[in-house]
PDB file of C-alpha atoms in Angstrom:
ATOM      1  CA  UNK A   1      80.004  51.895 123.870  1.00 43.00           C
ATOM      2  CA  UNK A   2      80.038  53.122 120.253  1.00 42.00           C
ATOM      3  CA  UNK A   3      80.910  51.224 117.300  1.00 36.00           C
ATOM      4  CA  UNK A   4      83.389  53.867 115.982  1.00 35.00           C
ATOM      5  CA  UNK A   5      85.057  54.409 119.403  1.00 32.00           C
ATOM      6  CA  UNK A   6      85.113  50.497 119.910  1.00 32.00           C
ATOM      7  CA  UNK A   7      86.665  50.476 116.468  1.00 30.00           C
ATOM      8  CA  UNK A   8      89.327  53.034 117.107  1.00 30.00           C
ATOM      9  CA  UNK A   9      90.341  50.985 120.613  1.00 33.00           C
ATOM     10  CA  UNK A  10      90.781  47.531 118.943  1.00 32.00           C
ATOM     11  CA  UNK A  11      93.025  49.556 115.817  1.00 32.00           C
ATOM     12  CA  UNK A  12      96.127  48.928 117.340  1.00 32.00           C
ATOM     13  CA  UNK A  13      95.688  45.145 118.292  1.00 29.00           C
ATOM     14  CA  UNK A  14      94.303  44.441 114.262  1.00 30.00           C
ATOM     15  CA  UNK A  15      96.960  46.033 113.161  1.00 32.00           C
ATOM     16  CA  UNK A  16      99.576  44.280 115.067  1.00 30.00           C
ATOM     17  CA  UNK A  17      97.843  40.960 114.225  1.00 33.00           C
ATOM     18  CA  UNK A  18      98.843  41.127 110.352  1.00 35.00           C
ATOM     19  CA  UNK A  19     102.615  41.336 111.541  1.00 35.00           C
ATOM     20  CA  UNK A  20     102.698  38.016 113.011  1.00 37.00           C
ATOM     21  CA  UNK A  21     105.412  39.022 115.482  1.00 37.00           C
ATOM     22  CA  UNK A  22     108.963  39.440 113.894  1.00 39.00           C
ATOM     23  CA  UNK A  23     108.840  36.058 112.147  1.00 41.00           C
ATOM     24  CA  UNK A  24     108.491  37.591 108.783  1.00 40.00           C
ATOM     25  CA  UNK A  25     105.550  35.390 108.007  1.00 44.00           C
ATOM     26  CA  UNK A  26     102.975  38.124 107.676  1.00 45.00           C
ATOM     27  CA  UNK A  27     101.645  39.306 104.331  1.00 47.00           C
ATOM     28  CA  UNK A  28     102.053  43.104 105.459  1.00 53.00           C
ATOM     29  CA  UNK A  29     105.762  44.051 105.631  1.00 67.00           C
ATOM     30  CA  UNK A  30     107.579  46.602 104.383  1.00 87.00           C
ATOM     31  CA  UNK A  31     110.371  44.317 103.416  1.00 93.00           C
ATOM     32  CA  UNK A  32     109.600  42.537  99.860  1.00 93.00           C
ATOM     33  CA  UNK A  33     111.502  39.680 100.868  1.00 94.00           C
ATOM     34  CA  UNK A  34     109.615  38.776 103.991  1.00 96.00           C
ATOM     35  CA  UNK A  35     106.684  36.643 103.510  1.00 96.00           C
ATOM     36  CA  UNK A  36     105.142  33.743 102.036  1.00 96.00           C
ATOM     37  CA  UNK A  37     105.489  32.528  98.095  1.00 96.00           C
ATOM     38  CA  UNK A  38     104.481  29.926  96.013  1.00 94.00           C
ATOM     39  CA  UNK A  39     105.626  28.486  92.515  1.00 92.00           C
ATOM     40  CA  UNK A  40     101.483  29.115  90.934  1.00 92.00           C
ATOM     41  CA  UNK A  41      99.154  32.035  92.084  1.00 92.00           C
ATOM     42  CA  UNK A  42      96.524  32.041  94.416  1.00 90.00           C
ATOM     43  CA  UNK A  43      97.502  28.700  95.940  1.00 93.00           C
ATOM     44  CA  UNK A  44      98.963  27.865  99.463  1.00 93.00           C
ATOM     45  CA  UNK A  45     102.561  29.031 100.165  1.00 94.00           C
ATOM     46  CA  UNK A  46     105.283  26.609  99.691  1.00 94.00           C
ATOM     47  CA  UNK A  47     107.840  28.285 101.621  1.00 95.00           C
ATOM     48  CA  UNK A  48     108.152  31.372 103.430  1.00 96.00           C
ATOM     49  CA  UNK A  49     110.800  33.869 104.576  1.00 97.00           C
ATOM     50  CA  UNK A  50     110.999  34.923 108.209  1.00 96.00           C
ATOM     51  CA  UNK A  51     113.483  37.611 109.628  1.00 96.00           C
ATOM     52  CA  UNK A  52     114.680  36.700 113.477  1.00 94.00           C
ATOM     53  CA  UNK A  53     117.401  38.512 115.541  1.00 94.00           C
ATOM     54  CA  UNK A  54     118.942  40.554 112.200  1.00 94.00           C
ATOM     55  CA  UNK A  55     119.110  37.406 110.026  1.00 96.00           C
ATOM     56  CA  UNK A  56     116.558  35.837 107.094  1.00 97.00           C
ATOM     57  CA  UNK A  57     115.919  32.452 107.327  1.00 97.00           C
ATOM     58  CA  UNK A  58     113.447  30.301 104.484  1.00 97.00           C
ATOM     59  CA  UNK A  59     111.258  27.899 105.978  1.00 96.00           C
ATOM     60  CA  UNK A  60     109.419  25.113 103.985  1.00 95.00           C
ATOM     61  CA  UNK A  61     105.983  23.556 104.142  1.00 94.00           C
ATOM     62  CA  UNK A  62     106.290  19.888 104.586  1.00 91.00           C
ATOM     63  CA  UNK A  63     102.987  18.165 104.474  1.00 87.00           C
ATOM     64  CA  UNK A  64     100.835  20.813 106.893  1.00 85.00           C
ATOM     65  CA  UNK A  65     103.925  22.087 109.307  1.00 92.00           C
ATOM     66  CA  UNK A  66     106.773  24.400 108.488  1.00 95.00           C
ATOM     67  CA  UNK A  67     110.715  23.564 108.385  1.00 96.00           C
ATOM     68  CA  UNK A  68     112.923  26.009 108.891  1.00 96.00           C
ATOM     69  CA  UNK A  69     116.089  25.710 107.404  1.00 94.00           C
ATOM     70  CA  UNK A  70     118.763  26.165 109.985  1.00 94.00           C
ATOM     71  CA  UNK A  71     121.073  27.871 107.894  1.00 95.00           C
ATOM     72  CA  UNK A  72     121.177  31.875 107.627  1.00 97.00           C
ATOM     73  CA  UNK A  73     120.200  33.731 104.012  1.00 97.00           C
ATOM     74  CA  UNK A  74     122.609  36.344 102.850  1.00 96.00           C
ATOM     75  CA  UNK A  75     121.004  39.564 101.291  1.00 95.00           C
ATOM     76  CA  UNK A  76     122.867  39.305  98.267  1.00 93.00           C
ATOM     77  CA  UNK A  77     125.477  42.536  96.790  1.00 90.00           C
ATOM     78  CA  UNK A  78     125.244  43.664  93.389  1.00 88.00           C
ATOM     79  CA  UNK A  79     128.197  41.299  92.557  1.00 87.00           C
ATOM     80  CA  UNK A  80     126.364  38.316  93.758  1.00 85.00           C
ATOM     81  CA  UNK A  81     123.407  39.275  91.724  1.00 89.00           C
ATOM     82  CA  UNK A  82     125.692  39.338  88.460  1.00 87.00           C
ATOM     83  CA  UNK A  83     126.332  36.004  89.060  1.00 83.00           C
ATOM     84  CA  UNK A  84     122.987  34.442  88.959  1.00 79.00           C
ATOM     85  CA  UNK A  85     121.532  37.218  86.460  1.00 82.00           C
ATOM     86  CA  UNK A  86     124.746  38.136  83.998  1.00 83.00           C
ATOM     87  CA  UNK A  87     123.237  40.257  81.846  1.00 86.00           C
ATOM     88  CA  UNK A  88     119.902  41.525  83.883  1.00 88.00           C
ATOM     89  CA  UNK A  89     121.548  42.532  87.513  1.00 91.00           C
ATOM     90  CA  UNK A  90     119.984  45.755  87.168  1.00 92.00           C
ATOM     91  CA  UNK A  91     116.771  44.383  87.218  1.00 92.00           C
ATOM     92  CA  UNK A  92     116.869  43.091  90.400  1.00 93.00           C
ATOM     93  CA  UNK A  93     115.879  45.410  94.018  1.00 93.00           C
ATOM     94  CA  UNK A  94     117.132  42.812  96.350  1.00 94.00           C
ATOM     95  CA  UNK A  95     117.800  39.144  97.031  1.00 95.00           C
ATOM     96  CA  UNK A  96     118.005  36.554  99.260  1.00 96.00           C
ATOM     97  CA  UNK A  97     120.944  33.128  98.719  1.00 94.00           C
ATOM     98  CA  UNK A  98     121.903  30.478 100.702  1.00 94.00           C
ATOM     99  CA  UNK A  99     125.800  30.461 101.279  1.00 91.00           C
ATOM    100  CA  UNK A 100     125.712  26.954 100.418  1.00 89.00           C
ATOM    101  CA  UNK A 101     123.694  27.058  97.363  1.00 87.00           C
ATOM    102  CA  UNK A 102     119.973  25.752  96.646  1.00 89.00           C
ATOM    103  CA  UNK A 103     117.755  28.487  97.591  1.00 93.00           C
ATOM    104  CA  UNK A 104     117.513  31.992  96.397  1.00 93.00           C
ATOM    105  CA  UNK A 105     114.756  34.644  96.147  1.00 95.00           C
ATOM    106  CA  UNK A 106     115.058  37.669  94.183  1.00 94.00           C
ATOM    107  CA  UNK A 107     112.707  40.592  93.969  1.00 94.00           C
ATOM    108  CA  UNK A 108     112.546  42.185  90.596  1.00 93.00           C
ATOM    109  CA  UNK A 109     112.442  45.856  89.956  1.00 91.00           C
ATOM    110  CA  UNK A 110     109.590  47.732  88.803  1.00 91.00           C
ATOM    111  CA  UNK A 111     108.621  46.992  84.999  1.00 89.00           C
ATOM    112  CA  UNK A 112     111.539  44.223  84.760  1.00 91.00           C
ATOM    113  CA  UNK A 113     111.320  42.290  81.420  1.00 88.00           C
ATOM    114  CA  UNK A 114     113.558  39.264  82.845  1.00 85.00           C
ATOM    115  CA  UNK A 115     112.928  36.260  80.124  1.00 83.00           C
ATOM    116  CA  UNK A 116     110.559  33.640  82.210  1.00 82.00           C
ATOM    117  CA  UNK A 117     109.184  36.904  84.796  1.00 85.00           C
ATOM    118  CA  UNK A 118     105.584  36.090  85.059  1.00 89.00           C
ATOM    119  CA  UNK A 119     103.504  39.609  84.299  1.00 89.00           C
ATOM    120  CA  UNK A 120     101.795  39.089  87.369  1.00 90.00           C
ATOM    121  CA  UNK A 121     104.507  38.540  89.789  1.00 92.00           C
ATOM    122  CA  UNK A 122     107.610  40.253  91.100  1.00 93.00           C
ATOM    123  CA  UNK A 123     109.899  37.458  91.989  1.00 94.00           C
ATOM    124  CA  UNK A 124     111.773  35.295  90.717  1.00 91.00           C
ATOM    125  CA  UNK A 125     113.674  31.699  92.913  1.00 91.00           C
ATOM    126  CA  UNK A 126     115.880  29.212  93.033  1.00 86.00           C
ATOM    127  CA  UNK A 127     114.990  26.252  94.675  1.00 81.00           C
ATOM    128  CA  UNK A 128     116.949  22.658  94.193  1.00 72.00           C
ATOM    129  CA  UNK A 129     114.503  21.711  91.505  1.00 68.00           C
ATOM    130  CA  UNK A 130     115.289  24.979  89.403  1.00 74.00           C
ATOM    131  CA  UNK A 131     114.404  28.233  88.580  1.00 81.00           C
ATOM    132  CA  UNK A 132     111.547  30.253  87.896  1.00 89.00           C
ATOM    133  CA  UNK A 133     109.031  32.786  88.757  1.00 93.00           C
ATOM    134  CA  UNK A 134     107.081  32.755  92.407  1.00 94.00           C
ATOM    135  CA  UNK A 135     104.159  34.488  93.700  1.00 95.00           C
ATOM    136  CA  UNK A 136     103.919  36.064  96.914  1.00 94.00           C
ATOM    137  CA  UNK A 137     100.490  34.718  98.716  1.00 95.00           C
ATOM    138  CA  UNK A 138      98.756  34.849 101.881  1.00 92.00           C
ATOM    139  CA  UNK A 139     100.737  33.305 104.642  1.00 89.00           C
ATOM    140  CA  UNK A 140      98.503  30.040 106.777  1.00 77.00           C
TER     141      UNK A 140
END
């Protein structure tokens, strides 16, 4: 068989391959929020978020296995973003709390100046030992 026609047969099972089923944990998504992140570039992830049966749920690395935290994310309304960002809510596409508090992602809109953004990131968190910019990265 030819390389280009063995190429063009196997397309379709690469490409599902970088979607890691619907867990979110894939790098390729079209959803910003879905994905893996970590508090410094280029290292391994720290936590991920993974979308299952219509709801976002963050799951953490703990030693070499992933928790997932039981409880439900809510994608956050414009009010909600006020809350955490008072006076930069517009600079924010889309985020990601936990009801109960602790955990939050946000994705930053394009060119957003937020004070402690890191130029080479898009997001910003909020995890129990504070806030700050995160890095998406290659999920494990």
């Amino acid at each position: 068989m030819r390389p280009g026609l063995c190429l063009l047969l196997l397309a379709p099972l690469l490409l599902s391959a970088c979607r890691n089923g619907d867990s979110g944990a894939g790098t390729f998504s079209a959803d910003p929020l879905l994905g893996c992140f970590a508090t410094r570039p280029r290292t391994p992830a720290e936590f991920r978020i993974e979308h299952q049966q219509g709801q976002y749920y963050v799951a953490f690395r703990r030693e070499a296995h992933w928790q997932r935290d039981d409880t439900a994310l809510q994608v956050s309304t414009r009010a909600d973003i006020g809350r955490f960002f008072k006076d930069d809510a517009d600079q924010i596409d889309k985020a990601l709390v936990r009801p109960t508090g602790g955990f939050g992602l946000f994705h930053l809109t394009p060119g957003a100046t937020l004070k402690g953004k890191a130029k080479d990131s898009d997001y910003m968190a909020l995890v129990l030992i504070g806030a700050g910019p995160v890095f998406q990265v290659r999920c494990d």
